[in-house]
CSV table of C-alpha atoms in Angstrom, one decimal:
chain,number,residue,atom,x,y,z
H,11,MET,CA,-38.6,194.6,-0.9
H,12,SER,CA,-39.3,191.1,-2.1
H,13,SER,CA,-36.9,188.9,-4.1
H,14,PHE,CA,-37.2,189.9,-7.8
H,15,SER,CA,-35.8,186.6,-9.2
H,16,ASN,CA,-37.1,183.1,-9.1
H,17,LEU,CA,-34.5,180.7,-7.9
H,18,LEU,CA,-33.3,179.0,-11.0
H,19,ASP,CA,-33.1,175.2,-10.5
H,20,LEU,CA,-29.7,174.9,-12.1
H,21,LYS,CA,-27.9,171.8,-10.9
H,22,PRO,CA,-24.2,171.4,-11.8
H,23,LEU,CA,-23.8,168.9,-14.7
H,24,SER,CA,-22.3,165.7,-13.5
H,25,GLY,CA,-18.8,164.8,-14.5
H,26,PHE,CA,-17.5,168.4,-14.6
H,27,ASP,CA,-16.0,168.7,-11.0
H,28,TRP,CA,-12.6,170.4,-11.3
H,29,SER,CA,-13.4,171.7,-14.8
H,30,CYS,CA,-14.6,175.0,-13.5
H,31,PHE,CA,-14.8,177.0,-16.7
H,32,ASN,CA,-16.0,174.6,-19.3
H,33,GLY,CA,-18.2,172.9,-16.7
H,34,ASN,CA,-19.9,176.1,-15.5
H,35,ILE,CA,-20.3,177.3,-19.1
H,36,ALA,CA,-22.0,174.0,-20.0
H,37,THR,CA,-24.1,174.1,-16.9
H,38,ALA,CA,-25.3,177.7,-17.5
H,39,VAL,CA,-26.2,177.0,-21.2
H,40,SER,CA,-28.0,173.8,-20.3
H,41,TYR,CA,-30.6,176.1,-18.8
H,42,PHE,CA,-31.6,177.1,-22.4
H,43,GLY,CA,-31.8,173.6,-23.8
H,44,ASP,CA,-29.8,170.4,-24.7
H,45,ASN,CA,-28.4,171.6,-28.0
H,46,TYR,CA,-25.0,172.3,-26.4
H,47,LEU,CA,-24.5,168.5,-26.2
H,48,GLN,CA,-23.7,168.5,-29.9
H,49,ALA,CA,-20.3,169.8,-28.8
H,50,PHE,CA,-19.6,166.4,-27.2
H,51,ALA,CA,-20.6,164.4,-30.2
H,52,HIS,CA,-17.0,163.2,-30.7
H,53,SER,CA,-15.7,163.3,-27.1
H,54,TRP,CA,-15.3,159.6,-26.7
H,55,THR,CA,-11.5,159.7,-27.2
H,56,PHE,CA,-8.1,159.0,-25.8
H,57,SER,CA,-5.0,160.8,-27.1
H,58,PRO,CA,-1.9,158.9,-28.4
H,59,MET,CA,1.1,158.6,-26.2
H,60,GLY,CA,3.8,161.2,-27.0
H,61,THR,CA,7.3,160.4,-28.1
H,62,ASP,CA,8.4,161.0,-24.5
H,63,PRO,CA,7.7,157.8,-22.6
H,64,MET,CA,7.0,159.9,-19.5
H,65,SER,CA,4.5,162.2,-21.2
H,66,TYR,CA,0.9,161.8,-20.1
H,67,ASP,CA,-0.3,165.2,-21.3
H,68,MET,CA,-3.8,165.2,-22.8
H,69,LEU,CA,-4.5,161.5,-22.2
H,70,GLY,CA,-8.2,162.1,-21.8
H,71,HIS,CA,-8.2,165.5,-23.4
H,72,GLU,CA,-11.3,167.5,-23.8
H,73,SER,CA,-12.0,167.4,-27.6
H,74,TYR,CA,-14.2,170.5,-27.2
H,75,THR,CA,-13.8,174.0,-25.8
H,76,TYR,CA,-16.2,176.4,-24.2
H,77,GLU,CA,-16.5,178.1,-27.7
H,78,ASP,CA,-17.8,174.7,-29.0
H,79,ILE,CA,-20.3,174.5,-26.2
H,80,LEU,CA,-21.5,178.0,-26.7
H,81,LYS,CA,-21.6,177.5,-30.5
H,82,TYR,CA,-24.2,174.8,-30.2
H,83,ALA,CA,-26.1,176.2,-27.2
H,84,ASN,CA,-29.5,177.7,-27.8
H,85,ALA,CA,-28.4,180.9,-26.3
H,86,ASN,CA,-26.6,184.1,-27.2
H,87,TYR,CA,-23.8,185.2,-24.9
H,88,THR,CA,-21.8,188.3,-24.1
H,89,LEU,CA,-18.4,188.1,-22.3
H,90,HIS,CA,-17.9,191.3,-20.3
H,91,ARG,CA,-14.2,191.8,-19.8
H,92,GLU,CA,-12.7,194.4,-17.5
H,93,ILE,CA,-16.1,195.4,-16.3
H,94,SER,CA,-16.3,197.5,-13.1
H,95,LEU,CA,-17.9,196.1,-9.9
H,96,PRO,CA,-20.8,198.5,-10.0
H,97,ASP,CA,-21.5,197.7,-13.7
H,98,ALA,CA,-21.1,194.0,-13.0
H,99,LEU,CA,-23.6,194.1,-10.1
H,100,ASP,CA,-26.1,196.1,-12.2
H,101,ASN,CA,-25.8,193.5,-15.0
H,102,ILE,CA,-26.2,190.6,-12.6
H,103,TYR,CA,-29.3,192.1,-11.0
H,104,LYS,CA,-30.9,192.7,-14.5
H,105,GLU,CA,-30.1,189.2,-15.8
H,106,LEU,CA,-31.4,187.5,-12.7
H,107,GLN,CA,-34.6,189.7,-12.8
H,108,ALA,CA,-35.0,188.2,-16.3
H,109,ASP,CA,-34.5,184.7,-14.9
H,110,ARG,CA,-31.1,184.2,-16.6
H,111,PRO,CA,-28.0,182.7,-15.0
H,112,VAL,CA,-24.7,184.7,-15.0
H,113,VAL,CA,-21.2,183.1,-15.0
H,114,VAL,CA,-18.8,185.2,-13.0
H,115,LYS,CA,-15.0,185.3,-12.4
H,116,CYS,CA,-14.1,185.5,-8.8
H,117,ASP,CA,-11.3,184.7,-6.3
H,118,SER,CA,-11.9,181.3,-4.8
H,119,PHE,CA,-10.7,182.9,-1.5
H,120,SER,CA,-14.1,184.6,-1.3
H,121,CYS,CA,-16.2,181.4,-2.1
H,122,PRO,CA,-17.6,180.2,1.2
H,123,TRP,CA,-18.5,176.7,-0.2
H,124,PHE,CA,-14.8,175.9,-0.8
H,125,PRO,CA,-12.9,173.8,1.7
H,126,ASP,CA,-11.1,175.7,4.4
H,127,ASN,CA,-7.6,175.1,2.9
H,128,TYR,CA,-8.7,177.1,-0.2
H,129,HIS,CA,-9.1,180.2,2.0
H,130,ALA,CA,-5.3,180.2,2.6
H,131,SER,CA,-4.5,181.3,-0.9
H,132,HIS,CA,-6.0,183.3,-3.9
H,133,ASN,CA,-7.0,181.5,-7.1
H,134,THR,CA,-9.0,182.5,-10.1
H,135,HIS,CA,-12.4,180.7,-10.2
H,136,PHE,CA,-15.6,180.7,-12.2
H,137,PHE,CA,-19.1,179.9,-10.9
H,138,ILE,CA,-22.7,180.7,-11.7
H,139,ILE,CA,-25.1,183.1,-9.9
H,140,VAL,CA,-28.7,181.9,-10.1
H,141,HIS,CA,-30.5,184.2,-7.7
H,142,TYR,CA,-30.4,187.4,-5.6
H,143,ASP,CA,-32.3,188.2,-2.5
H,144,PRO,CA,-32.3,191.9,-1.8
H,145,GLN,CA,-33.7,191.3,1.8
H,146,THR,CA,-30.6,189.4,2.8
H,147,ASN,CA,-28.3,190.8,0.2
H,148,LEU,CA,-27.2,187.3,-0.7
H,149,PHE,CA,-26.5,185.6,-4.0
H,150,THR,CA,-27.3,182.0,-4.6
H,151,CYS,CA,-24.7,180.1,-6.6
H,152,THR,CA,-24.1,177.0,-8.6
H,153,ASP,CA,-20.6,175.7,-9.0
H,154,VAL,CA,-19.5,172.4,-10.7
H,155,SER,CA,-16.0,172.3,-9.0
H,156,TYR,CA,-17.5,170.9,-5.8
H,157,MET,CA,-20.9,170.1,-7.4
H,158,THR,CA,-22.3,173.0,-5.3
H,159,HIS,CA,-26.1,173.7,-5.7
H,160,ASN,CA,-27.9,176.6,-4.1
H,161,TYR,CA,-25.0,177.8,-1.9
H,162,THR,CA,-25.3,181.4,-0.8
H,163,GLN,CA,-22.6,184.1,-1.0
H,164,SER,CA,-22.9,187.6,0.4
H,165,VAL,CA,-22.6,190.4,-2.1
H,166,ALA,CA,-19.9,191.7,0.2
H,167,ASP,CA,-17.8,188.5,-0.3
H,168,PHE,CA,-18.5,188.5,-4.0
H,169,SER,CA,-17.5,192.2,-4.3
H,170,GLN,CA,-14.2,191.5,-2.4
H,171,GLY,CA,-13.3,188.6,-4.7
H,172,PHE,CA,-14.7,189.9,-8.0
H,173,MET,CA,-12.2,189.7,-10.9
H,174,ASN,CA,-13.8,192.0,-13.4
H,175,GLU,CA,-15.3,189.5,-15.8
H,176,ILE,CA,-18.9,188.1,-16.3
H,177,MET,CA,-20.7,186.2,-19.0
H,178,THR,CA,-24.4,186.8,-19.6
H,179,PHE,CA,-26.8,184.9,-21.8
H,180,SER,CA,-30.1,185.3,-23.6
H,181,PRO,CA,-32.2,182.7,-25.5
H,182,ARG,CA,-31.8,182.7,-29.3
H,183,ALA,CA,-34.8,183.6,-31.3
H,184,SER,CA,-34.1,180.6,-33.5
H,185,THR,CA,-31.8,177.7,-33.2
H,186,LEU,CA,-28.7,177.1,-35.4
H,187,ASP,CA,-29.4,175.4,-38.7
H,188,GLN,CA,-28.3,171.9,-37.6
H,189,LYS,CA,-28.9,168.8,-39.7
H,190,ASN,CA,-30.5,166.0,-37.9
H,191,THR,CA,-27.8,163.9,-36.2
H,192,ASP,CA,-27.7,160.4,-37.5
H,193,ILE,CA,-26.5,158.7,-34.3
H,194,ASP,CA,-25.6,155.5,-36.1
H,195,LEU,CA,-23.2,157.4,-38.4
H,196,VAL,CA,-21.7,159.3,-35.5
H,197,LEU,CA,-21.1,156.1,-33.6
H,198,LEU,CA,-19.6,154.4,-36.7
H,199,ASP,CA,-17.3,157.3,-37.4
H,200,ILE,CA,-16.0,157.4,-33.8
H,201,ALA,CA,-15.6,153.6,-33.6
H,202,GLN,CA,-13.6,153.5,-36.8
H,203,THR,CA,-11.4,156.4,-35.7
H,204,ASN,CA,-10.8,154.9,-32.3
H,205,LEU,CA,-9.9,151.5,-33.7
H,206,GLY,CA,-7.4,153.2,-35.9
H,207,LEU,CA,-9.2,152.0,-39.1
H,208,LYS,CA,-9.1,155.4,-40.8
H,209,PRO,CA,-6.1,157.1,-42.4
H,210,GLN,CA,-3.8,158.8,-39.9
H,211,THR,CA,-5.7,157.4,-36.9
H,212,TYR,CA,-4.4,155.2,-34.1
H,213,SER,CA,-6.0,152.7,-31.7
H,214,ILE,CA,-7.0,154.6,-28.6
H,215,PHE,CA,-7.3,151.2,-26.9
H,216,GLU,CA,-3.6,150.4,-27.5
H,217,ALA,CA,-2.9,153.9,-26.1
H,218,MET,CA,-4.9,152.9,-23.0
H,219,ARG,CA,-2.9,149.7,-22.5
H,220,VAL,CA,0.4,151.7,-22.8
H,221,PHE,CA,-1.0,154.1,-20.2
H,222,ALA,CA,-1.7,151.1,-17.9
H,223,ASP,CA,1.8,149.7,-18.4
H,224,GLN,CA,3.4,153.0,-17.5
H,225,PHE,CA,1.0,154.0,-14.8
H,226,GLU,CA,3.4,153.8,-11.9
H,227,GLN,CA,6.0,156.0,-13.7
H,228,TRP,CA,3.3,158.6,-14.4
H,229,TYR,CA,2.2,158.5,-10.8
H,230,GLN,CA,5.8,159.1,-9.6
H,231,LEU,CA,6.1,162.0,-12.0
H,232,ALA,CA,2.8,163.5,-10.7
H,233,VAL,CA,4.1,163.2,-7.2
H,234,MET,CA,7.2,165.2,-8.0
H,235,GLU,CA,5.1,167.9,-9.6
H,236,MET,CA,2.8,167.9,-6.6
H,237,ASN,CA,5.5,168.7,-4.0
H,238,GLN,CA,4.4,172.4,-4.0
H,239,PHE,CA,0.7,171.5,-3.4
H,240,ASP,CA,-1.4,170.1,-0.6
H,241,LEU,CA,-2.4,166.4,-1.1
H,242,GLY,CA,-5.9,167.4,-2.2
H,243,ALA,CA,-4.7,169.8,-4.9
H,244,ALA,CA,-5.2,169.2,-8.6
H,245,ASN,CA,-2.4,167.6,-10.6
H,246,LYS,CA,-2.1,166.5,-14.2
H,247,LEU,CA,-2.8,162.8,-13.8
H,248,HIS,CA,-5.7,163.5,-11.5
H,249,LEU,CA,-7.2,165.8,-14.1
H,250,GLU,CA,-6.5,163.5,-17.0
H,251,LEU,CA,-8.4,160.7,-15.3
H,252,LEU,CA,-11.2,163.1,-14.6
H,253,TYR,CA,-11.4,164.3,-18.2
H,254,ILE,CA,-11.6,160.7,-19.4
H,255,ILE,CA,-14.6,160.1,-17.2
H,256,GLN,CA,-16.1,163.5,-18.1
H,257,SER,CA,-15.8,163.0,-21.8
H,258,ARG,CA,-17.6,159.6,-21.6
H,259,MET,CA,-20.3,161.0,-19.3
H,260,GLN,CA,-21.1,163.8,-21.7
H,261,PHE,CA,-20.9,161.5,-24.7
H,262,LEU,CA,-23.4,159.2,-23.0
H,263,LYS,CA,-25.7,162.2,-22.4
H,264,PHE,CA,-25.4,163.1,-26.1
H,265,LEU,CA,-26.2,159.5,-27.0
H,266,GLU,CA,-29.2,159.4,-24.7
H,267,TYR,CA,-30.5,162.7,-26.0
H,268,ARG,CA,-30.0,162.0,-29.8
H,269,ALA,CA,-30.7,158.2,-30.0
H,270,ASP,CA,-33.8,156.1,-30.0
H,271,LEU,CA,-33.4,154.4,-26.7
H,272,THR,CA,-36.0,151.8,-27.5
H,273,HIS,CA,-33.6,150.3,-30.0
H,274,THR,CA,-32.0,147.2,-28.6
H,275,ASN,CA,-28.5,148.0,-30.1
H,276,ILE,CA,-28.5,151.4,-28.6
H,277,GLN,CA,-29.6,150.0,-25.2
H,278,CYS,CA,-26.6,147.6,-25.3
H,279,ILE,CA,-24.1,150.4,-26.2
H,280,ARG,CA,-25.6,152.7,-23.6
H,281,ALA,CA,-25.3,150.1,-20.9
H,282,ALA,CA,-21.7,149.4,-21.9
H,283,PHE,CA,-20.8,153.1,-21.7
H,284,GLU,CA,-22.4,153.3,-18.2
H,285,GLN,CA,-20.2,150.5,-17.1
H,286,SER,CA,-17.2,152.2,-18.6
H,287,ILE,CA,-17.9,155.3,-16.7
H,288,LYS,CA,-18.3,153.4,-13.4
H,289,SER,CA,-15.0,151.6,-14.0
H,290,TRP,CA,-13.1,154.8,-14.8
H,291,SER,CA,-14.6,156.3,-11.6
H,292,ILE,CA,-13.3,153.4,-9.6
H,293,ILE,CA,-9.9,153.8,-11.2
H,294,ARG,CA,-9.8,157.5,-10.3
H,295,MET,CA,-10.8,156.8,-6.7
H,296,MET,CA,-8.1,154.2,-6.5
H,297,TYR,CA,-5.6,156.7,-7.9
H,298,LEU,CA,-6.6,159.3,-5.2
H,299,LYS,CA,-6.1,156.7,-2.5
H,300,LEU,CA,-2.4,156.6,-3.5
H,301,TYR,CA,-2.0,159.9,-1.7
H,302,GLU,CA,-3.5,158.7,1.5
H,303,PRO,CA,-0.7,158.2,4.2
H,304,LYS,CA,-1.8,154.6,5.0
H,305,ALA,CA,-2.6,153.6,1.5
H,306,ASN,CA,-1.5,150.1,0.4
H,307,LYS,CA,0.3,151.4,-2.7
H,308,GLU,CA,1.8,148.0,-3.6
H,309,ARG,CA,-1.7,146.6,-3.9
H,310,ILE,CA,-3.0,149.5,-5.9
H,311,PHE,CA,-0.1,149.4,-8.3
H,312,SER,CA,-0.7,145.7,-8.9
H,313,THR,CA,-4.4,146.2,-9.4
H,314,LEU,CA,-4.9,149.5,-11.2
H,315,PRO,CA,-3.1,148.7,-14.5
H,316,GLU,CA,-5.3,145.5,-15.0
H,317,LYS,CA,-8.4,147.6,-14.3
H,318,ILE,CA,-7.4,150.1,-16.9
H,319,LYS,CA,-6.7,147.3,-19.4
H,320,ALA,CA,-10.1,145.7,-18.6
H,321,VAL,CA,-11.8,149.1,-19.4
H,322,ALA,CA,-9.8,149.3,-22.6
H,323,ALA,CA,-11.1,145.8,-23.6
H,324,LEU,CA,-14.7,146.9,-22.7
H,325,GLU,CA,-14.5,150.0,-24.8
H,326,GLU,CA,-12.8,148.1,-27.7
H,327,ASP,CA,-15.7,145.7,-27.6
H,328,ILE,CA,-18.1,148.6,-27.8
H,329,ALA,CA,-16.3,149.9,-30.9
H,330,TYR,CA,-16.4,146.5,-32.6
H,331,THR,CA,-20.0,146.0,-31.7
H,332,ILE,CA,-20.8,149.3,-33.5
H,333,LEU,CA,-18.9,148.1,-36.6
H,334,HIS,CA,-20.7,144.7,-36.4
H,335,ILE,CA,-24.1,146.4,-36.2
H,336,GLU,CA,-23.3,148.5,-39.3
H,337,GLN,CA,-22.1,145.4,-41.2
H,338,MET,CA,-25.4,143.6,-40.3
H,339,ARG,CA,-27.4,146.6,-41.5
H,340,ILE,CA,-25.6,146.7,-44.8
H,341,LEU,CA,-26.0,142.9,-45.2
H,342,ASN,CA,-29.7,143.1,-44.4
H,343,ASP,CA,-30.2,145.9,-47.0
H,344,GLN,CA,-28.4,143.8,-49.6
H,345,LEU,CA,-30.5,140.7,-48.9
H,346,SER,CA,-33.8,142.6,-48.6
H,347,PRO,CA,-34.0,145.2,-51.5
H,348,THR,CA,-37.8,145.1,-51.4
H,349,HIS,CA,-37.9,145.9,-47.7
H,350,ARG,CA,-35.4,148.7,-48.3
H,351,HIS,CA,-37.6,150.1,-51.1
H,352,ALA,CA,-40.7,149.8,-48.9
H,353,SER,CA,-38.9,151.6,-46.0
H,354,SER,CA,-37.7,154.4,-48.2
H,355,SER,CA,-41.1,155.1,-49.7
H,356,ARG,CA,-42.8,155.5,-46.4
C-alpha cells in the first residue's frame, strides 16, 4: 500500500520555539494562508512594571491568544476533546489523506526529537502531524518547540503518549469580512500607544529601561525559581525574553505582508525592526550564558542592561520616526490641496 498523503511542506514559524501551543497553531493555520497574521497587528508591545519591584511577569506578553490566531486564519477548525485513540487515529488518517495538518496533544516523553533529558519525565506537549506512511507506520511531524521539521514518530510511540486531544482544520469557503488594513494607521496607533501619548497608556520604552536597571534582581529571582529544574528548563525570564523577540518577529511578518515594501519609509522601519530582533536575540543568548558553569557573570551583568537600553532607544526612535512620517504627511496635504484632490479623484 502506497503512502496516501503528500508530505506537507510545513516548516515551523520562526520565533515560536518554546511556545508550543500558540506556535503550533500559528504554524498549522499558516498552511491555509497569511490571514492569521492579523492577530499580530498590535503585538509590538512591552508591559508596564507591576507595583512589586521584583515582578517581571508579562514583560513581553503575547498580546494575542490562539483564539485570535484562529479567528483570522483562513480555516475552520474543530477541537476534539476527550477523543479516544482509535477515533483520533481515524481522524488523523482522514485529514492527512485530504492534505490537511493535524495538531495533537501528546506526552513529550514519547517525542523522539526531544533531547534525552526530556525522556526522564512526562510533560504535556503539542505538535503537528503532516504525513503518514502506512508502509513504515510512521508519522512525520512538525514542532516549533525545537524548530523540528519532518521528524518521524512511530504510530506506536504516538499511541503511547497520546493525551486524548486533537485539532483539525479545513479551508474556509470564504474569508472573514476584513477591511483593508491601513498599515500607516496601524503603525501610528501603536507608536502613539507605546510612547504613552494616548490616555491611560505608558511608555513601553521607560518600562524597558526599568527592566534593564533591575535585570540582575530578576535573574536572581529566576534562579531561585529554577532550583527544581535542569539548567536547560524553561523559566519565566527565559520565556519573557523569548516572547519579546517573538512578538517583534511576527509583527515584522505582518508589516512585510501588509505594507508596500517599495515605500522608502516602510523599508526604513522594517530594517530597524530587523535590527531590534537581532539585538533582542543577542540579549537572550547572553542571558542563557548566565546559566553556564564557567560564564563570566560579572561581565554579562555589566553589559546586558546597556544592551537592553540601547534596544529601547532604537525602538523609541522607530516610534518617533512613525510619528514624524505622519506629521510630514499631514503637512504635505495641507500645503498641496490640489495634489490631494488629484490623488483622491484617481
